[in-house]
CSV table of N, CA, C and O in Angstrom, one decimal:
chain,number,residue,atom,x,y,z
A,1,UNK,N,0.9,-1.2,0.0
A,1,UNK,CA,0.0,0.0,0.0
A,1,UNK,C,0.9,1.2,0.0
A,1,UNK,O,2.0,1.2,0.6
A,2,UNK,N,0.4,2.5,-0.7
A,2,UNK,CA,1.1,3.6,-0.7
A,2,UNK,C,1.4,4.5,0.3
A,2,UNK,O,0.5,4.4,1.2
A,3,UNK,N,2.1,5.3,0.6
A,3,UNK,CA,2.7,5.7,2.1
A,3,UNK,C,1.3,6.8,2.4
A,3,UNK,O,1.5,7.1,3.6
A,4,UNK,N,0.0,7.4,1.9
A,4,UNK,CA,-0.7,7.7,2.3
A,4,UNK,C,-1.9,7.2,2.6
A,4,UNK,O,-2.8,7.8,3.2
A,5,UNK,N,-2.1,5.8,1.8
A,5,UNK,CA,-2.6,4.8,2.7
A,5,UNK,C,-1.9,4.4,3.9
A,5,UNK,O,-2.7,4.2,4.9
A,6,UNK,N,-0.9,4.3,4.2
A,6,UNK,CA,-0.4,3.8,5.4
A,6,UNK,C,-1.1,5.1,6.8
A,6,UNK,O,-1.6,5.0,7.9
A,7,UNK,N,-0.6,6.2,5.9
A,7,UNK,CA,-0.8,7.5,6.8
A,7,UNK,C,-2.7,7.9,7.3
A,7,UNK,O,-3.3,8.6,8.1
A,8,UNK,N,-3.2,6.8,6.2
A,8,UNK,CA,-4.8,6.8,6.7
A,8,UNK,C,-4.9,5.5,7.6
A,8,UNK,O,-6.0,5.4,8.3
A,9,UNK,N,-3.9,4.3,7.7
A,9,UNK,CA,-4.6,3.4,8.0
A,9,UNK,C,-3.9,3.9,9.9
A,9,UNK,O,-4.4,3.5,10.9
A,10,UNK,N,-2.7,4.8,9.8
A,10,UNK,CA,-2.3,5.3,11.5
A,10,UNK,C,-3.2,5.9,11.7
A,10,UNK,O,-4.0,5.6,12.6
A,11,UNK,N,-3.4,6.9,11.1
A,11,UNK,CA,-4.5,7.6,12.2
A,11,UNK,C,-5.0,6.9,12.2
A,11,UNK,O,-4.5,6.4,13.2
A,12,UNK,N,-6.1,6.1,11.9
A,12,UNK,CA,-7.3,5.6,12.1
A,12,UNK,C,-7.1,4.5,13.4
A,12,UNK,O,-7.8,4.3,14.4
A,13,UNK,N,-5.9,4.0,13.2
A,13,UNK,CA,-5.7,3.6,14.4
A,13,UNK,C,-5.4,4.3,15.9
A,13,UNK,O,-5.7,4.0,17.1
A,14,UNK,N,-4.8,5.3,15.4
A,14,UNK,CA,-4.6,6.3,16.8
A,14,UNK,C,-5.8,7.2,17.5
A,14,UNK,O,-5.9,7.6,18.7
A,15,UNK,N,-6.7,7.5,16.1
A,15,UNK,CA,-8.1,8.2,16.8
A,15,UNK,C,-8.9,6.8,17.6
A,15,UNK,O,-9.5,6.9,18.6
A,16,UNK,N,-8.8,5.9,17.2
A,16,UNK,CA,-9.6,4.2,18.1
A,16,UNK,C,-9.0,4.7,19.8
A,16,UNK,O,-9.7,5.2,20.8
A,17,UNK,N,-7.4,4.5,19.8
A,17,UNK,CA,-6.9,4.4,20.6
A,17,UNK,C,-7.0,5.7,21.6
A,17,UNK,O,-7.0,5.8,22.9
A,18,UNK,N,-7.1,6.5,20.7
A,18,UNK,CA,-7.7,8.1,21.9
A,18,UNK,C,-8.7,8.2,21.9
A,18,UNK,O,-8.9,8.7,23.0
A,19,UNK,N,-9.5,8.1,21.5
A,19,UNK,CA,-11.3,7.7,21.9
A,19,UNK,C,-11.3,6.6,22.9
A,19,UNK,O,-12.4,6.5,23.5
A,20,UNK,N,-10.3,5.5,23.2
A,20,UNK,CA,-10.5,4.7,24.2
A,20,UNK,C,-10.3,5.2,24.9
A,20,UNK,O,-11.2,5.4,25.8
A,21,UNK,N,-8.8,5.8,25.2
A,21,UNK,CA,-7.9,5.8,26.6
A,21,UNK,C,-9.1,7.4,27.2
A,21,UNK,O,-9.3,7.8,28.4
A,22,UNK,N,-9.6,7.9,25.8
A,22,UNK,CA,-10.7,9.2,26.9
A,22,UNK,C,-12.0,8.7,27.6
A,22,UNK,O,-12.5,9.1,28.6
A,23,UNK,N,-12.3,7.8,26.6
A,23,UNK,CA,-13.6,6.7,27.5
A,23,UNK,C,-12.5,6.4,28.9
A,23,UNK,O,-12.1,7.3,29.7
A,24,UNK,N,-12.3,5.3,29.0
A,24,UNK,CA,-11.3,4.8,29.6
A,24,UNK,C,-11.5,5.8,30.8
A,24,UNK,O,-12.4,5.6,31.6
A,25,UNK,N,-10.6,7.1,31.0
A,25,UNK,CA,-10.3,8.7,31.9
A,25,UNK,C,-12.3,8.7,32.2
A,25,UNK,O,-12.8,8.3,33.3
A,26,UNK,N,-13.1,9.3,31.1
A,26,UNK,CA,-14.3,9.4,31.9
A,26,UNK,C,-14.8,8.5,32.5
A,26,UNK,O,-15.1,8.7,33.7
A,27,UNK,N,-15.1,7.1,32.0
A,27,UNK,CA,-15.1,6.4,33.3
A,27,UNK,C,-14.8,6.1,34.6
A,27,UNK,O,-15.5,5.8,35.5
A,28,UNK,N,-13.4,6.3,34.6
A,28,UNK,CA,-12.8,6.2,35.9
A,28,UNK,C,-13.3,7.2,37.1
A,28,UNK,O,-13.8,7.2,38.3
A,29,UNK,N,-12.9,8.4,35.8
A,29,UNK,CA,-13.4,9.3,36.4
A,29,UNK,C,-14.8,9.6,37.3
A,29,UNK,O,-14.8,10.1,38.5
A,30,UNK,N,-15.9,9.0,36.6
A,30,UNK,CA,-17.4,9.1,37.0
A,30,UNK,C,-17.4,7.9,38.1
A,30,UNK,O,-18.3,7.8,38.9
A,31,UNK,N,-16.3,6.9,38.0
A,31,UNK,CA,-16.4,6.3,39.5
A,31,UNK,C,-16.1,6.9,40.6
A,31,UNK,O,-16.8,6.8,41.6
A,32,UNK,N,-14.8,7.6,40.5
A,32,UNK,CA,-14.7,8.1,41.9
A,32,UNK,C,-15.4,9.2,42.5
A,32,UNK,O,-15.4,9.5,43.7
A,33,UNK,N,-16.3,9.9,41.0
A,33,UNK,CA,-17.0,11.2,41.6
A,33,UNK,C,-18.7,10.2,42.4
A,33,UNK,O,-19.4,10.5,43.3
A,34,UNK,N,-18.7,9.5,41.6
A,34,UNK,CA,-20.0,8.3,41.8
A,34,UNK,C,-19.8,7.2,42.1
A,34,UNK,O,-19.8,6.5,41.1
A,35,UNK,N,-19.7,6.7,43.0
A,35,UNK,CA,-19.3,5.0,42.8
A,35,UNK,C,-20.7,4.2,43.0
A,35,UNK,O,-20.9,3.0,42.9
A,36,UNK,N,-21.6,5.0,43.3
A,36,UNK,CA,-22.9,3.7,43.3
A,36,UNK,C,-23.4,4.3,41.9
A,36,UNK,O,-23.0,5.3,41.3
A,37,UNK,N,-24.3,3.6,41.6
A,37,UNK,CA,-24.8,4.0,40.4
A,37,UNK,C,-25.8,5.4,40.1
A,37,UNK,O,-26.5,5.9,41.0
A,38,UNK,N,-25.7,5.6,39.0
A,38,UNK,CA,-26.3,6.8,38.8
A,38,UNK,C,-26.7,7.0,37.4
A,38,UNK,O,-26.0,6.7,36.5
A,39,UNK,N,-28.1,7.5,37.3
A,39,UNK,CA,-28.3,7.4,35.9
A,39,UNK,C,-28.0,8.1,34.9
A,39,UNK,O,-28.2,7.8,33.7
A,40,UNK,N,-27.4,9.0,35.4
A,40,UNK,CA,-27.0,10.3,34.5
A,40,UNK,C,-25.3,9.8,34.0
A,40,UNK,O,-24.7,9.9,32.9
A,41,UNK,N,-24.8,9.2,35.3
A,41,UNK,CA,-23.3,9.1,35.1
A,41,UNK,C,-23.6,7.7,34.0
A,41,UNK,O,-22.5,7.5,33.4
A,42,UNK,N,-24.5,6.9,33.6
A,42,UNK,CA,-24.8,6.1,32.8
A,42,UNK,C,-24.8,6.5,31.4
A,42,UNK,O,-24.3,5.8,30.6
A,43,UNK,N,-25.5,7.5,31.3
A,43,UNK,CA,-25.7,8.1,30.4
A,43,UNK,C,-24.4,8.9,29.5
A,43,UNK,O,-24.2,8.7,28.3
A,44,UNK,N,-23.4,9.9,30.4
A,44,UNK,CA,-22.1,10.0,30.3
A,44,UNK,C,-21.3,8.6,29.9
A,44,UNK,O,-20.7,8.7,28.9
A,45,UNK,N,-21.2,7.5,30.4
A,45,UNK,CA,-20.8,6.4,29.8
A,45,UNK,C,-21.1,6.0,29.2
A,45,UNK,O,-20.4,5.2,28.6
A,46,UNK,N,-22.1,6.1,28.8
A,46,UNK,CA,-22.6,5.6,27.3
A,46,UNK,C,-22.4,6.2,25.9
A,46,UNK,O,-22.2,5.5,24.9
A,47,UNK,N,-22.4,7.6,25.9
A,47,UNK,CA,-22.0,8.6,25.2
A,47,UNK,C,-20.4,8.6,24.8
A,47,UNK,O,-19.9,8.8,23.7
A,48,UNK,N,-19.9,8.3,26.1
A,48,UNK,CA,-18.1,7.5,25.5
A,48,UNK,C,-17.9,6.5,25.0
A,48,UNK,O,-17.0,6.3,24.2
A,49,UNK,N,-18.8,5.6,25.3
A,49,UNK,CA,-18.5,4.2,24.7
A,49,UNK,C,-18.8,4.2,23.7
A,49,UNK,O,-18.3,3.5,22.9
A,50,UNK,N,-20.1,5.2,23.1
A,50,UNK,CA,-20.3,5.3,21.6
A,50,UNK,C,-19.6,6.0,20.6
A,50,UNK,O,-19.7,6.0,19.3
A,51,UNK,N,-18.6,6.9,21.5
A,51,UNK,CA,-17.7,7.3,20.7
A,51,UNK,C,-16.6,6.8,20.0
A,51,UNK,O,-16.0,7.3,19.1
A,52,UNK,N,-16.5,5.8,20.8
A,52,UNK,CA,-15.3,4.9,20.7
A,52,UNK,C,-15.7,4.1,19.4
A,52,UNK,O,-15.0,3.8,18.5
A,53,UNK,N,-17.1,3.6,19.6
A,53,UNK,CA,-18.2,2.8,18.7
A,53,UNK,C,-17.6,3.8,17.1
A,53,UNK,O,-16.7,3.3,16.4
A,54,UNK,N,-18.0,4.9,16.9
A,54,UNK,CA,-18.2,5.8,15.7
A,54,UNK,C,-16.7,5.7,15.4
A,54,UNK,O,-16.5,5.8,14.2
A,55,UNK,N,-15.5,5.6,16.0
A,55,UNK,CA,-14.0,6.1,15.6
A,55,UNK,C,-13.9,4.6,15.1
A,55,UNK,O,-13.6,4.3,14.0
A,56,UNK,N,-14.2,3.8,16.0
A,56,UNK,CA,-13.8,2.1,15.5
A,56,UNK,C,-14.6,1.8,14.0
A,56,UNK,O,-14.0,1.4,13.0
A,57,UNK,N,-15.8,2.0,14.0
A,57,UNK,CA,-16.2,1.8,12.7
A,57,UNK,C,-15.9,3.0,11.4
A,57,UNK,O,-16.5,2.8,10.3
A,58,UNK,N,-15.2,3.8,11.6
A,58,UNK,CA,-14.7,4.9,10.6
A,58,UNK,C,-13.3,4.2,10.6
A,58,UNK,O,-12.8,3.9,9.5
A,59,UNK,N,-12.7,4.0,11.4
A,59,UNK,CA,-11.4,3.0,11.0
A,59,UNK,C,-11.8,1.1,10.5
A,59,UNK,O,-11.0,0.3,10.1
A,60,UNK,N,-12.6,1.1,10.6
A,60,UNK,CA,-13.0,-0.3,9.5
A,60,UNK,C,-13.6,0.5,8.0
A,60,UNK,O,-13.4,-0.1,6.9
A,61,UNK,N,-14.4,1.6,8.1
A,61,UNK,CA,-14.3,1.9,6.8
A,61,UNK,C,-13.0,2.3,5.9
A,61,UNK,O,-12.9,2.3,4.6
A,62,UNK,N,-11.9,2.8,6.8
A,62,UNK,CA,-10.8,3.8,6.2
A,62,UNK,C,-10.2,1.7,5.7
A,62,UNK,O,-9.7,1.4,4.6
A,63,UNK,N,-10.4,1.0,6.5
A,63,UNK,CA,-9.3,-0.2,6.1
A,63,UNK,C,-10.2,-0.7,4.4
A,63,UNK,O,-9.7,-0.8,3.3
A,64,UNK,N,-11.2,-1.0,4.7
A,64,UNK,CA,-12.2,-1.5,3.4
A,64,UNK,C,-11.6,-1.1,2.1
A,64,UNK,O,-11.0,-1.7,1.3
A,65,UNK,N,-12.0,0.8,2.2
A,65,UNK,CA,-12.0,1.6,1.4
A,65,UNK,C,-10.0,1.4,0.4
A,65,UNK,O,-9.7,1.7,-0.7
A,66,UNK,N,-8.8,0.7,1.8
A,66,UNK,CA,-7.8,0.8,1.1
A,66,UNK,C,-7.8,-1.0,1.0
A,66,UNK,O,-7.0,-1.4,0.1
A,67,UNK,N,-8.2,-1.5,1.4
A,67,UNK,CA,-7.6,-3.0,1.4
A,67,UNK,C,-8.5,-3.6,0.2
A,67,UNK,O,-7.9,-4.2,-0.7
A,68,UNK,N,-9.8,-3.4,0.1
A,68,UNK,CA,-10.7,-4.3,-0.7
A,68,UNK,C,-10.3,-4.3,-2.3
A,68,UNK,O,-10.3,-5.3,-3.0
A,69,UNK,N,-10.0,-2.8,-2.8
A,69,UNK,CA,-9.7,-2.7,-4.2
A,69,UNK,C,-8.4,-3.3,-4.4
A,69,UNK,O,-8.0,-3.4,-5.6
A,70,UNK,N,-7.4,-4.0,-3.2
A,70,UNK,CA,-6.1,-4.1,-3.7
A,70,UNK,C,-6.5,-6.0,-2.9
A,70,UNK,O,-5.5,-6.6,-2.6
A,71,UNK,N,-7.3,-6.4,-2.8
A,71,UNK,CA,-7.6,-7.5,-2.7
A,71,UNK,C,-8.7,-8.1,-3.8
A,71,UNK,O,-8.8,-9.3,-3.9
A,72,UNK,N,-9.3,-7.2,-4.5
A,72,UNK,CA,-10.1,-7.5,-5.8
A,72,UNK,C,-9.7,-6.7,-6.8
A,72,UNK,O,-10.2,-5.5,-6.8
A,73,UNK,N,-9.0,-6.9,-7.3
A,73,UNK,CA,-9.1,-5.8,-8.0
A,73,UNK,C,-9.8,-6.3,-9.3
A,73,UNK,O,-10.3,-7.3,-9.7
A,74,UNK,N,-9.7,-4.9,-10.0
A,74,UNK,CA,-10.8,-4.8,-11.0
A,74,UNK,C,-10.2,-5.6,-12.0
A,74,UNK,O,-9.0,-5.7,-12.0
A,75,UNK,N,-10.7,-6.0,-12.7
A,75,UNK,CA,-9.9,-6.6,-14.1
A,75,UNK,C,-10.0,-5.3,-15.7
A,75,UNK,O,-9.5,-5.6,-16.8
């Protein structure tokens, strides 16, 4: 693959990985400010976990969009 495929297929891995490690931080976070449950701090966790959801599946499109055409290619 060409060096700006390579340069789409890092980021895409490094926005996964900082969308986790910030899920990751607000979670923690919302335990020690809450540690029994709370529905609102539920709701805050869910909103990160879906974030994480949206970067993960924009980095399976960025891989598709470079791997599929160089695994079929066209005739």
């Amino acid at each position: 693959i060409s060096l700006l495929e390579w340069l789409a297929i890092i980021f895409a891995i490094a926005i996964v990985w900082m969308a986790e490690m910030i899920n990751t931080a607000i979670e923690t976070l919302s335990d020690v400010v809450s540690p029994a449950y709370h529905p609102k701090i539920k709701i805050v966790k869910d909103i990160a976990a879906g974030a994480v959801l949206v970067a993960a599946v924009a980095a399976v499109i960025v891989g598709l969009l470079i791997f599929i055409p160089k695994l079929f290619p066209s005739t």
